[in-house]
Amino acid sequence: MASAAPTYVLRYFPVIGFAEPIRVLLAAAGVEWTEEHPEWPQEKPNQPFGRMPVLIEKTEGKPDFVISESQTIARYLARKYGFLPADLQEAAMQEQFFDQQHDVVADFNKCETLAEGEDRRERRKDVDEILDKLIEVQTAILQRNGNTGRMFGDGLSLADAASYGFYKVFMIGFVRLQADIANVIRAKLTPEIVKHLALVEADPALKAHTDKAESLMAVVQPQPGKL
Ligand SMILES: N[C@@H](CCC(=O)N[C@@H](CS)C(=O)NCC(=O)O)C(=O)O
């Protein structure tokens, strides 16, 4: 008898953060999953590396498979459910994009934890430099793929999930760190990227997630009077 499909528990804080690409992939995979928000720091010692996100894969008759590291979790799900190509070079093109985005998020976060004597404007200039390059490269990738709104191929990919999570964390999550960050990013977005984000958010496979989560497009293309 075939074993039952695995189900998942995603442990994270109740924020967008590093977890959004994982949520998008779980939703797109059509698997059963729930999210857990452990008490912190009480539950810190119970996580594999003391940090979250953590993914628990539950398969009947097998011990739980527990992994950390947001990028590792997303890659694992992408490979398992067909959101990364088997061709190693094609997969690497997507993964480099994912890693670059992760660096921009981490650098932006560092601006909030300056050491004494460090200049926030200098730090922010570094973030702008890699962010502007990333937007330029992403726009070229979208154009090369025929400006369909998909970054690679004709279906949702790891790169699409990563990109959606990236702009969501900047334009919604980071507003608590820098009030005008959504306006700053909106001014940088190209029409190709706007089209791409709209397509990801409208994906029927993601409906269960996007219906209950905050809408990125409401911030990317706000209705008049709602800014
Ligand atoms: N490289 C890790 C970083 C994980 C990380 O920094 N997690 C933060 C939340 S975004 C955390 O667990 N903070 C609580 C703590 O360190 O106690 C990843 O990408 O998953």
Coordinates of N, CA and C and ligand atoms in Angstrom, one line a residue:
M1 N 0.8 -1.2 0.0 CA 0.0 0.0 0.0 C 0.9 1.3 0.0
A2 N 0.5 2.2 -0.9 CA 1.4 3.4 -0.9 C 1.2 4.2 0.4
S3 N 2.4 4.8 0.8 CA 2.3 5.5 2.1 C 1.6 6.9 1.9
A4 N 0.9 7.4 2.9 CA 0.2 8.6 2.8 C 1.1 9.8 2.5
A5 N 0.6 10.8 1.8 CA 1.4 12.0 1.5 C 1.9 12.7 2.8
P6 N 3.1 13.2 2.8 CA 3.6 13.9 4.0 C 2.8 15.2 4.3
T7 N 2.7 15.5 5.5 CA 2.1 16.8 5.9 C 3.2 17.6 6.6
Y8 N 3.0 18.9 6.8 CA 4.1 19.8 7.2 C 3.6 20.7 8.4
V9 N 4.6 21.0 9.2 CA 4.4 22.1 10.2 C 5.5 23.1 10.0
L10 N 5.2 24.3 9.8 CA 6.2 25.4 9.7 C 6.2 26.2 11.0
R11 N 7.4 26.2 11.6 CA 7.5 26.9 12.9 C 8.2 28.3 12.6
Y12 N 7.5 29.3 12.9 CA 8.1 30.7 12.7 C 7.4 31.7 13.6
F13 N 7.9 32.9 13.6 CA 7.2 34.0 14.3 C 6.0 34.4 13.4
P14 N 5.0 35.1 14.0 CA 3.9 35.5 13.2 C 4.2 36.7 12.3
V15 N 5.2 36.6 11.5 CA 5.6 37.7 10.6 C 6.0 37.2 9.3
I16 N 6.2 38.1 8.3 CA 6.5 37.6 6.9 C 7.9 37.0 6.9
G17 N 8.9 37.9 7.2 CA 10.3 37.5 7.4 C 10.8 36.5 6.4
F18 N 11.6 35.6 6.9 CA 12.3 34.6 6.0 C 11.3 33.5 5.5
A19 N 10.1 33.5 6.1 CA 9.3 32.3 5.9 C 8.4 32.4 4.6
E20 N 8.2 33.6 4.0 CA 7.2 33.7 3.0 C 7.5 32.8 1.8
P21 N 8.7 32.7 1.2 CA 8.9 31.7 0.1 C 8.5 30.3 0.5
I22 N 8.7 29.9 1.7 CA 8.3 28.6 2.2 C 6.8 28.4 2.2
R23 N 6.1 29.5 2.7 CA 4.6 29.4 2.7 C 4.1 29.3 1.3
V24 N 4.7 30.1 0.4 CA 4.3 30.1 -1.0 C 4.5 28.7 -1.6
L25 N 5.6 28.1 -1.4 CA 5.9 26.7 -1.9 C 5.0 25.7 -1.4
L26 N 4.7 25.7 -0.1 CA 3.8 24.8 0.6 C 2.4 24.9 0.0
A27 N 2.0 26.1 -0.2 CA 0.6 26.4 -0.8 C 0.6 25.9 -2.2
A28 N 1.6 26.2 -3.0 CA 1.7 25.8 -4.4 C 1.8 24.3 -4.6
A29 N 2.4 23.6 -3.6 CA 2.6 22.2 -3.7 C 1.2 21.5 -3.4
G30 N 0.3 22.2 -2.8 CA -1.0 21.6 -2.5 C -0.9 20.6 -1.4
V31 N 0.1 20.7 -0.5 CA 0.2 19.8 0.6 C -0.6 20.3 1.8
E32 N -0.8 19.4 2.8 CA -1.4 19.8 4.0 C -0.4 20.4 4.9
W33 N -0.6 21.6 5.4 CA 0.4 22.2 6.3 C -0.2 23.2 7.2
T34 N 0.4 23.3 8.4 CA -0.1 24.3 9.4 C 1.2 25.1 9.9
E35 N 0.8 26.2 10.5 CA 1.9 27.0 11.0 C 1.9 27.1 12.5
E36 N 3.0 27.0 13.1 CA 3.1 27.1 14.6 C 3.9 28.3 15.0
H37 N 3.5 29.0 16.0 CA 4.3 30.1 16.5 C 4.7 29.9 18.0
P38 N 5.9 29.2 18.1 CA 6.3 28.8 19.5 C 6.5 30.0 20.4
E39 N 6.4 29.8 21.7 CA 6.7 30.8 22.7 C 8.2 31.0 22.6
W40 N 8.6 32.3 22.6 CA 10.0 32.6 22.5 C 10.5 33.5 23.6
P41 N 11.6 33.3 24.2 CA 12.7 32.4 23.9 C 12.5 31.0 24.6
Q42 N 11.4 30.7 25.2 CA 11.3 29.4 25.9 C 11.6 28.2 25.0
E43 N 11.1 28.3 23.7 CA 11.2 27.2 22.8 C 12.5 27.2 22.0
K44 N 13.3 28.2 22.2 CA 14.6 28.3 21.5 C 15.4 27.1 21.6
P45 N 15.6 26.6 22.8 CA 16.5 25.4 22.9 C 15.9 24.1 22.3
N46 N 14.7 24.2 21.9 CA 14.1 23.0 21.3 C 14.1 23.0 19.7
Q47 N 14.8 24.0 19.2 CA 14.9 24.1 17.7 C 16.3 23.6 17.3
P48 N 16.5 23.0 16.2 CA 17.8 22.4 15.8 C 19.0 23.3 16.0
F49 N 18.8 24.6 15.6 CA 19.9 25.5 15.7 C 19.5 26.8 16.5
G50 N 18.4 26.6 17.3 CA 18.0 27.7 18.2 C 17.4 28.9 17.5
R51 N 17.1 28.7 16.1 CA 16.4 29.8 15.4 C 15.4 29.2 14.5
M52 N 14.6 30.1 14.0 CA 13.5 29.7 13.1 C 13.6 30.5 11.8
P53 N 13.1 30.1 10.7 CA 12.1 29.0 10.5 C 12.6 27.6 10.7
V54 N 11.7 26.7 11.0 CA 12.0 25.2 11.1 C 10.8 24.6 10.4
L55 N 11.1 23.5 9.6 CA 10.1 22.8 8.9 C 10.1 21.3 9.5
I56 N 8.9 20.9 9.8 CA 8.8 19.5 10.2 C 7.9 18.7 9.2
E57 N 8.5 17.7 8.6 CA 7.8 16.9 7.6 C 7.3 15.6 8.3
K58 N 6.0 15.3 8.3 CA 5.5 14.2 8.9 C 5.0 13.2 7.9
T59 N 5.6 12.0 8.0 CA 5.1 10.9 7.0 C 4.8 9.7 7.9
E60 N 3.6 9.2 7.6 CA 3.1 8.1 8.4 C 4.2 6.9 8.4
G61 N 4.4 6.4 9.6 CA 5.3 5.3 9.7 C 6.8 5.7 9.7
K62 N 7.1 7.0 9.6 CA 8.5 7.4 9.6 C 8.7 8.5 10.7
P63 N 10.0 8.6 11.2 CA 10.2 9.6 12.2 C 10.1 11.0 11.5
D64 N 9.7 12.0 12.3 CA 9.6 13.4 11.8 C 11.0 13.8 11.2
F65 N 10.9 14.5 10.0 CA 12.1 15.0 9.4 C 12.1 16.5 9.7
V66 N 13.1 17.0 10.5 CA 13.1 18.4 11.0 C 14.3 19.1 10.4
I67 N 14.0 20.2 9.7 CA 15.1 21.0 9.2 C 15.0 22.5 9.4
S68 N 16.2 23.1 9.5 CA 16.3 24.6 9.7 C 16.8 25.2 8.5
E69 N 17.0 26.5 8.6 CA 17.6 27.4 7.5 C 16.5 27.6 6.4
S70 N 16.1 28.8 6.3 CA 15.0 29.1 5.4 C 15.4 28.8 3.9
Q71 N 16.6 29.0 3.5 CA 17.0 28.7 2.1 C 17.0 27.2 1.9
T72 N 17.5 26.5 2.9 CA 17.5 25.0 2.7 C 16.1 24.4 2.6
I73 N 15.3 24.9 3.5 CA 13.9 24.5 3.5 C 13.2 24.7 2.2
A74 N 13.4 26.0 1.7 CA 12.7 26.3 0.4 C 13.3 25.5 -0.7
R75 N 14.6 25.3 -0.7 CA 15.2 24.4 -1.8 C 14.7 23.0 -1.7
Y76 N 14.6 22.5 -0.5 CA 14.1 21.1 -0.3 C 12.7 20.9 -0.9
L77 N 11.8 21.9 -0.5 CA 10.4 21.8 -1.0 C 10.4 22.0 -2.5
A78 N 11.2 22.9 -3.0 CA 11.2 23.2 -4.5 C 11.6 22.0 -5.2
R79 N 12.6 21.3 -4.7 CA 13.1 20.1 -5.5 C 12.0 19.0 -5.3
K80 N 11.5 18.8 -4.1 CA 10.6 17.7 -3.9 C 9.3 17.9 -4.7
Y81 N 8.8 19.1 -4.9 CA 7.5 19.3 -5.5 C 7.6 20.0 -6.9
G82 N 8.8 19.9 -7.5 CA 8.9 20.3 -8.9 C 8.9 21.8 -9.2
F83 N 9.5 22.6 -8.3 CA 9.6 24.1 -8.5 C 11.0 24.5 -8.8
L84 N 11.9 23.5 -9.0 CA 13.3 23.7 -9.4 C 13.6 22.6 -10.5
P85 N 14.2 23.1 -11.6 CA 14.4 22.1 -12.7 C 15.5 21.1 -12.3
A86 N 15.5 19.9 -12.9 CA 16.5 18.9 -12.6 C 17.8 19.3 -13.2
D87 N 17.8 20.1 -14.3 CA 19.1 20.5 -14.9 C 19.8 21.4 -13.9
L88 N 21.1 21.0 -13.6 CA 21.8 21.7 -12.5 C 22.1 23.1 -12.8
Q89 N 22.4 23.4 -14.1 CA 22.7 24.8 -14.5 C 21.4 25.7 -14.4
E90 N 20.3 25.1 -14.9 CA 19.1 25.9 -14.8 C 18.7 26.2 -13.3
A91 N 18.9 25.1 -12.5 CA 18.6 25.3 -11.1 C 19.5 26.3 -10.4
A92 N 20.8 26.3 -10.8 CA 21.7 27.3 -10.2 C 21.4 28.7 -10.6
M93 N 20.8 28.9 -11.8 CA 20.4 30.3 -12.2 C 19.3 30.8 -11.2
Q94 N 18.4 29.9 -10.8 CA 17.4 30.3 -9.8 C 17.9 30.5 -8.4
E95 N 18.8 29.6 -8.1 CA 19.3 29.6 -6.7 C 20.2 30.9 -6.5
Q96 N 21.0 31.3 -7.5 CA 21.8 32.5 -7.3 C 20.9 33.7 -7.0
F97 N 19.8 33.7 -7.7 CA 18.9 34.9 -7.5 C 18.3 34.8 -6.1
F98 N 17.9 33.7 -5.6 CA 17.4 33.5 -4.3 C 18.4 33.9 -3.2
D99 N 19.7 33.5 -3.4 CA 20.7 33.8 -2.5 C 21.0 35.3 -2.5
Q100 N 21.0 36.0 -3.7 CA 21.2 37.4 -3.7 C 20.1 38.2 -3.0
Q101 N 18.9 37.7 -3.1 CA 17.8 38.4 -2.4 C 18.0 38.2 -0.9
H102 N 18.4 37.0 -0.5 CA 18.6 36.8 0.9 C 19.6 37.8 1.5
D103 N 20.7 38.0 0.7 CA 21.7 38.9 1.2 C 21.2 40.3 1.3
V104 N 20.3 40.8 0.4 CA 19.8 42.1 0.5 C 18.9 42.2 1.8
V105 N 18.1 41.2 2.1 CA 17.3 41.2 3.3 C 18.2 41.3 4.5
A106 N 19.3 40.4 4.6 CA 20.2 40.4 5.7 C 20.9 41.7 5.9
D107 N 21.3 42.3 4.8 CA 22.0 43.6 4.9 C 21.1 44.7 5.4
F108 N 19.9 44.7 4.9 CA 18.9 45.7 5.4 C 18.7 45.5 6.9
N109 N 18.6 44.3 7.3 CA 18.4 44.0 8.8 C 19.6 44.5 9.6
K110 N 20.8 44.4 9.0 CA 22.0 44.9 9.7 C 21.9 46.4 10.0
C111 N 21.3 47.1 9.1 CA 21.2 48.6 9.2 C 20.5 48.9 10.5
E112 N 19.7 47.9 11.0 CA 18.9 48.2 12.2 C 19.7 47.9 13.5
T113 N 20.8 47.2 13.3 CA 21.6 46.8 14.5 C 23.1 47.4 14.3
L114 N 23.2 48.7 14.2 CA 24.4 49.3 14.0 C 25.3 49.3 15.2
A115 N 26.6 49.1 15.0 CA 27.6 49.2 16.1 C 27.8 50.7 16.4
E116 N 28.3 50.9 17.6 CA 28.5 52.3 17.9 C 29.5 53.0 16.9
G117 N 29.1 54.2 16.5 CA 30.0 54.9 15.6 C 29.8 54.6 14.1
E118 N 29.0 53.6 13.8 CA 28.7 53.2 12.4 C 27.6 54.1 11.9
D119 N 27.8 54.5 10.6 CA 26.9 55.4 10.0 C 25.8 54.7 9.2
R120 N 24.5 54.9 9.6 CA 23.4 54.2 9.0 C 23.3 54.5 7.5
R121 N 23.7 55.7 7.1 CA 23.6 56.1 5.7 C 24.5 55.3 4.8
E122 N 25.7 55.1 5.4 CA 26.8 54.3 4.6 C 26.2 52.9 4.4
R123 N 25.7 52.3 5.5 CA 25.1 50.9 5.4 C 24.0 50.9 4.4
R124 N 23.1 51.9 4.4 CA 22.0 51.9 3.5 C 22.4 52.1 2.1
K125 N 23.5 52.8 1.8 CA 24.1 52.9 0.5 C 24.4 51.6 -0.1
D126 N 25.0 50.7 0.8 CA 25.4 49.4 0.4 C 24.2 48.5 0.0
V127 N 23.1 48.7 0.8 CA 21.9 47.9 0.5 C 21.4 48.4 -0.8
D128 N 21.3 49.7 -1.0 CA 20.8 50.3 -2.3 C 21.6 49.7 -3.5
E129 N 22.9 49.6 -3.3 CA 23.7 49.2 -4.5 C 23.3 47.7 -4.9
I130 N 23.2 46.8 -3.9 CA 22.9 45.4 -4.3 C 21.4 45.3 -4.7
L131 N 20.6 46.1 -4.1 CA 19.2 46.1 -4.4 C 18.9 46.6 -5.9
D132 N 19.6 47.7 -6.2 CA 19.4 48.2 -7.6 C 19.9 47.2 -8.6
K133 N 21.0 46.6 -8.3 CA 21.6 45.6 -9.2 C 20.6 44.4 -9.4
L134 N 20.1 44.0 -8.2 CA 19.1 42.9 -8.3 C 17.9 43.2 -9.1
I135 N 17.4 44.4 -9.0 CA 16.2 44.8 -9.8 C 16.6 44.8 -11.3
E136 N 17.8 45.3 -11.6 CA 18.2 45.4 -13.0 C 18.3 43.9 -13.5
V137 N 18.9 43.0 -12.8 CA 19.1 41.6 -13.2 C 17.7 41.0 -13.4
Q138 N 16.9 41.2 -12.4 CA 15.6 40.5 -12.4 C 14.8 41.0 -13.6
T139 N 14.8 42.2 -13.9 CA 14.1 42.8 -15.0 C 14.6 42.1 -16.3
A140 N 15.9 42.0 -16.4 CA 16.5 41.3 -17.6 C 16.0 39.9 -17.7
I141 N 16.0 39.2 -16.6 CA 15.5 37.8 -16.6 C 14.1 37.7 -17.0
L142 N 13.2 38.6 -16.5 CA 11.8 38.5 -16.9 C 11.7 38.8 -18.4
Q143 N 12.5 39.8 -18.9 CA 12.4 40.1 -20.4 C 12.8 38.9 -21.2
R144 N 13.9 38.3 -20.7 CA 14.4 37.1 -21.5 C 13.4 36.0 -21.5
N145 N 12.6 35.9 -20.5 CA 11.6 34.8 -20.4 C 10.3 35.3 -21.1
G146 N 10.3 36.3 -21.9 CA 9.2 36.8 -22.7 C 8.2 37.7 -22.0
N147 N 8.7 38.2 -20.9 CA 7.8 39.1 -20.1 C 6.4 38.5 -19.9
T148 N 6.4 37.3 -19.5 CA 5.1 36.6 -19.2 C 4.7 36.8 -17.8
G149 N 5.6 37.3 -17.0 CA 5.4 37.4 -15.5 C 6.1 36.3 -14.8
R150 N 6.5 35.2 -15.5 CA 7.2 34.1 -14.8 C 8.7 34.4 -15.0
M151 N 9.5 34.1 -14.0 CA 10.9 34.3 -14.1 C 11.6 33.3 -15.0
F152 N 11.3 32.1 -14.8 CA 11.9 31.0 -15.5 C 10.7 30.0 -16.0
G153 N 10.8 29.6 -17.2 CA 9.8 28.6 -17.7 C 8.4 29.2 -17.7
D154 N 7.4 28.3 -17.6 CA 6.0 28.8 -17.8 C 5.2 28.5 -16.5
G155 N 5.8 28.1 -15.5 CA 5.0 27.8 -14.2 C 5.7 28.5 -13.0
L156 N 5.0 28.4 -11.9 CA 5.6 28.9 -10.7 C 6.9 28.2 -10.4
S157 N 8.0 28.9 -10.0 CA 9.3 28.3 -9.7 C 9.8 28.8 -8.4
L158 N 10.9 28.2 -7.9 CA 11.5 28.7 -6.7 C 11.8 30.2 -6.8
A159 N 12.3 30.6 -7.9 CA 12.6 32.1 -8.1 C 11.4 32.9 -7.9
D160 N 10.3 32.5 -8.5 CA 9.0 33.3 -8.3 C 8.6 33.4 -6.8
A161 N 8.7 32.2 -6.1 CA 8.3 32.2 -4.7 C 9.2 33.1 -3.9
A162 N 10.5 33.0 -4.2 CA 11.5 33.8 -3.5 C 11.3 35.3 -3.8
S163 N 11.0 35.7 -5.0 CA 10.9 37.1 -5.3 C 9.6 37.6 -4.7
Y164 N 8.5 36.9 -4.7 CA 7.3 37.3 -4.0 C 7.6 37.6 -2.5
G165 N 8.2 36.6 -1.9 CA 8.5 36.7 -0.4 C 9.4 37.9 -0.2
F166 N 10.4 38.2 -1.1 CA 11.3 39.2 -0.9 C 10.6 40.6 -0.9
Y167 N 9.8 40.8 -1.9 CA 9.1 42.2 -2.0 C 8.1 42.3 -0.9
K168 N 7.6 41.2 -0.4 CA 6.6 41.3 0.6 C 7.3 41.6 2.0
V169 N 8.4 41.1 2.2 CA 9.1 41.4 3.5 C 9.5 42.9 3.4
F170 N 10.0 43.3 2.3 CA 10.4 44.7 2.2 C 9.2 45.7 2.3
M171 N 8.2 45.4 1.5 CA 7.2 46.4 1.3 C 6.1 46.3 2.4
I172 N 6.0 45.2 3.1 CA 5.0 45.1 4.2 C 5.8 44.9 5.6
G173 N 6.7 43.9 5.6 CA 7.3 43.6 6.9 C 8.2 44.7 7.4
F174 N 9.0 45.3 6.5 CA 10.0 46.2 7.0 C 9.5 47.6 7.2
V175 N 8.2 47.8 6.9 CA 7.6 49.2 7.2 C 7.8 49.5 8.7
R176 N 7.8 48.5 9.5 CA 7.9 48.7 11.0 C 9.4 49.2 11.3
L177 N 10.3 48.9 10.4 CA 11.7 49.4 10.6 C 12.0 50.7 10.0
Q178 N 11.4 50.9 8.8 CA 11.6 52.2 8.1 C 10.2 52.5 7.4
A179 N 9.6 53.6 7.9 CA 8.2 53.9 7.6 C 8.0 54.0 6.1
D180 N 9.0 54.6 5.3 CA 8.7 54.9 3.9 C 9.3 53.8 3.0
I181 N 9.7 52.7 3.5 CA 10.4 51.7 2.7 C 9.6 51.2 1.5
A182 N 8.2 51.1 1.7 CA 7.4 50.6 0.6 C 7.4 51.6 -0.5
N183 N 7.4 52.9 -0.2 CA 7.4 54.0 -1.2 C 8.8 53.9 -2.0
V184 N 9.9 53.7 -1.2 CA 11.2 53.7 -1.8 C 11.3 52.5 -2.8
I185 N 10.8 51.3 -2.4 CA 10.9 50.2 -3.3 C 9.9 50.4 -4.5
R186 N 8.7 50.9 -4.2 CA 7.7 51.0 -5.3 C 8.3 51.9 -6.4
A187 N 9.1 52.9 -6.0 CA 9.6 53.8 -7.0 C 10.7 53.1 -7.9
K188 N 11.3 52.0 -7.3 CA 12.3 51.3 -8.1 C 11.8 50.2 -9.0
L189 N 10.5 49.7 -8.7 CA 10.0 48.6 -9.4 C 9.8 48.9 -10.9
T190 N 10.2 47.9 -11.7 CA 10.0 48.1 -13.2 C 8.6 47.5 -13.5
P191 N 8.0 47.8 -14.7 CA 6.7 47.2 -15.1 C 6.8 45.7 -15.2
E192 N 8.0 45.2 -15.6 CA 8.2 43.7 -15.7 C 8.0 43.1 -14.3
I193 N 8.6 43.7 -13.3 CA 8.5 43.1 -11.9 C 7.1 43.3 -11.4
V194 N 6.4 44.4 -11.6 CA 5.0 44.6 -11.1 C 4.1 43.5 -11.8
K195 N 4.3 43.2 -13.1 CA 3.5 42.2 -13.7 C 3.8 40.8 -13.1
H196 N 5.0 40.6 -12.9 CA 5.4 39.3 -12.3 C 4.8 39.1 -10.9
L197 N 4.9 40.1 -10.0 CA 4.3 40.0 -8.7 C 2.8 39.8 -8.7
A198 N 2.2 40.5 -9.7 CA 0.7 40.3 -9.8 C 0.4 38.9 -10.2
L199 N 1.1 38.3 -11.1 CA 0.9 37.0 -11.6 C 1.0 36.0 -10.4
V200 N 2.1 36.1 -9.7 CA 2.3 35.2 -8.5 C 1.2 35.3 -7.6
E201 N 0.8 36.5 -7.2 CA -0.2 36.7 -6.2 C -1.6 36.1 -6.7
A202 N -1.8 36.2 -8.0 CA -3.1 35.8 -8.5 C -3.2 34.3 -8.8
D203 N -2.1 33.6 -8.6 CA -2.0 32.2 -8.9 C -3.1 31.4 -8.1
P204 N -4.0 30.7 -8.8 CA -5.1 30.0 -8.1 C -4.5 29.0 -7.1
A205 N -3.4 28.4 -7.4 CA -2.8 27.4 -6.5 C -2.4 28.0 -5.2
L206 N -2.3 29.3 -5.1 CA -1.9 30.0 -3.9 C -3.0 30.6 -3.1
K207 N -4.2 30.4 -3.7 CA -5.4 31.1 -3.1 C -5.6 30.9 -1.6
A208 N -5.4 29.6 -1.2 CA -5.6 29.3 0.2 C -4.7 30.2 1.1
H209 N -3.5 30.4 0.6 CA -2.5 31.2 1.4 C -2.8 32.7 1.2
T210 N -2.9 33.2 -0.1 CA -3.1 34.6 -0.3 C -4.4 35.2 0.2
D211 N -5.4 34.3 0.3 CA -6.7 34.8 0.9 C -6.5 35.2 2.4
K212 N -5.6 34.4 3.1 CA -5.5 34.8 4.5 C -4.3 35.7 4.8
A213 N -3.4 35.8 3.9 CA -2.2 36.6 4.1 C -2.4 38.0 3.6
E214 N -1.5 38.9 4.0 CA -1.6 40.3 3.5 C -1.3 40.4 2.0
S215 N -2.0 41.2 1.3 CA -1.8 41.3 -0.2 C -0.6 42.2 -0.5
L216 N 0.3 41.7 -1.2 CA 1.5 42.5 -1.7 C 1.0 43.5 -2.7
M217 N 0.1 43.1 -3.6 CA -0.3 44.0 -4.7 C -1.1 45.2 -4.2
A218 N -1.7 45.1 -3.0 CA -2.3 46.2 -2.4 C -1.3 47.3 -2.1
V219 N -0.1 46.9 -1.9 CA 1.0 47.9 -1.6 C 1.8 48.3 -2.8
V220 N 1.9 47.3 -3.8 CA 2.6 47.6 -5.0 C 1.8 48.6 -5.9
Q221 N 0.5 48.3 -5.9 CA -0.4 49.2 -6.7 C -1.6 49.6 -5.8
P222 N -1.3 50.5 -4.9 CA -2.3 50.9 -3.9 C -3.5 51.6 -4.6
Q223 N -4.7 51.4 -4.1 CA -5.9 52.2 -4.6 C -5.7 53.6 -4.3
P224 N -6.2 54.5 -5.1 CA -6.1 56.0 -4.8 C -6.7 56.2 -3.4
G225 N -6.1 57.0 -2.6 CA -6.7 57.4 -1.3 C -6.3 56.4 -0.2
K226 N -5.6 55.3 -0.6 CA -5.2 54.3 0.4 C -3.8 54.3 0.7
L227 N -3.0 55.2 0.2 CA -1.6 55.3 0.5 C -1.3 56.0 1.8
Ligands
LIG1 N1 20.1 31.8 8.3 C1 18.9 31.6 9.0 C2 18.6 32.8 9.9 C3 17.4 32.5 10.8 C4 17.1 33.7 11.7 O1 17.8 34.7 11.8 N2 16.0 33.6 12.4 C5 15.5 34.6 13.3 C6 14.2 35.1 12.9 S1 14.2 35.8 11.2 C7 15.4 34.0 14.7 O2 15.1 32.8 14.9 N3 15.6 34.9 15.7 C8 15.4 34.5 17.1 C9 16.6 34.1 17.8 O3 17.7 34.2 17.2 O4 16.5 33.9 19.0 C10 17.7 31.3 8.1 O5 17.7 31.9 6.9 O6 16.8 30.6 8.4

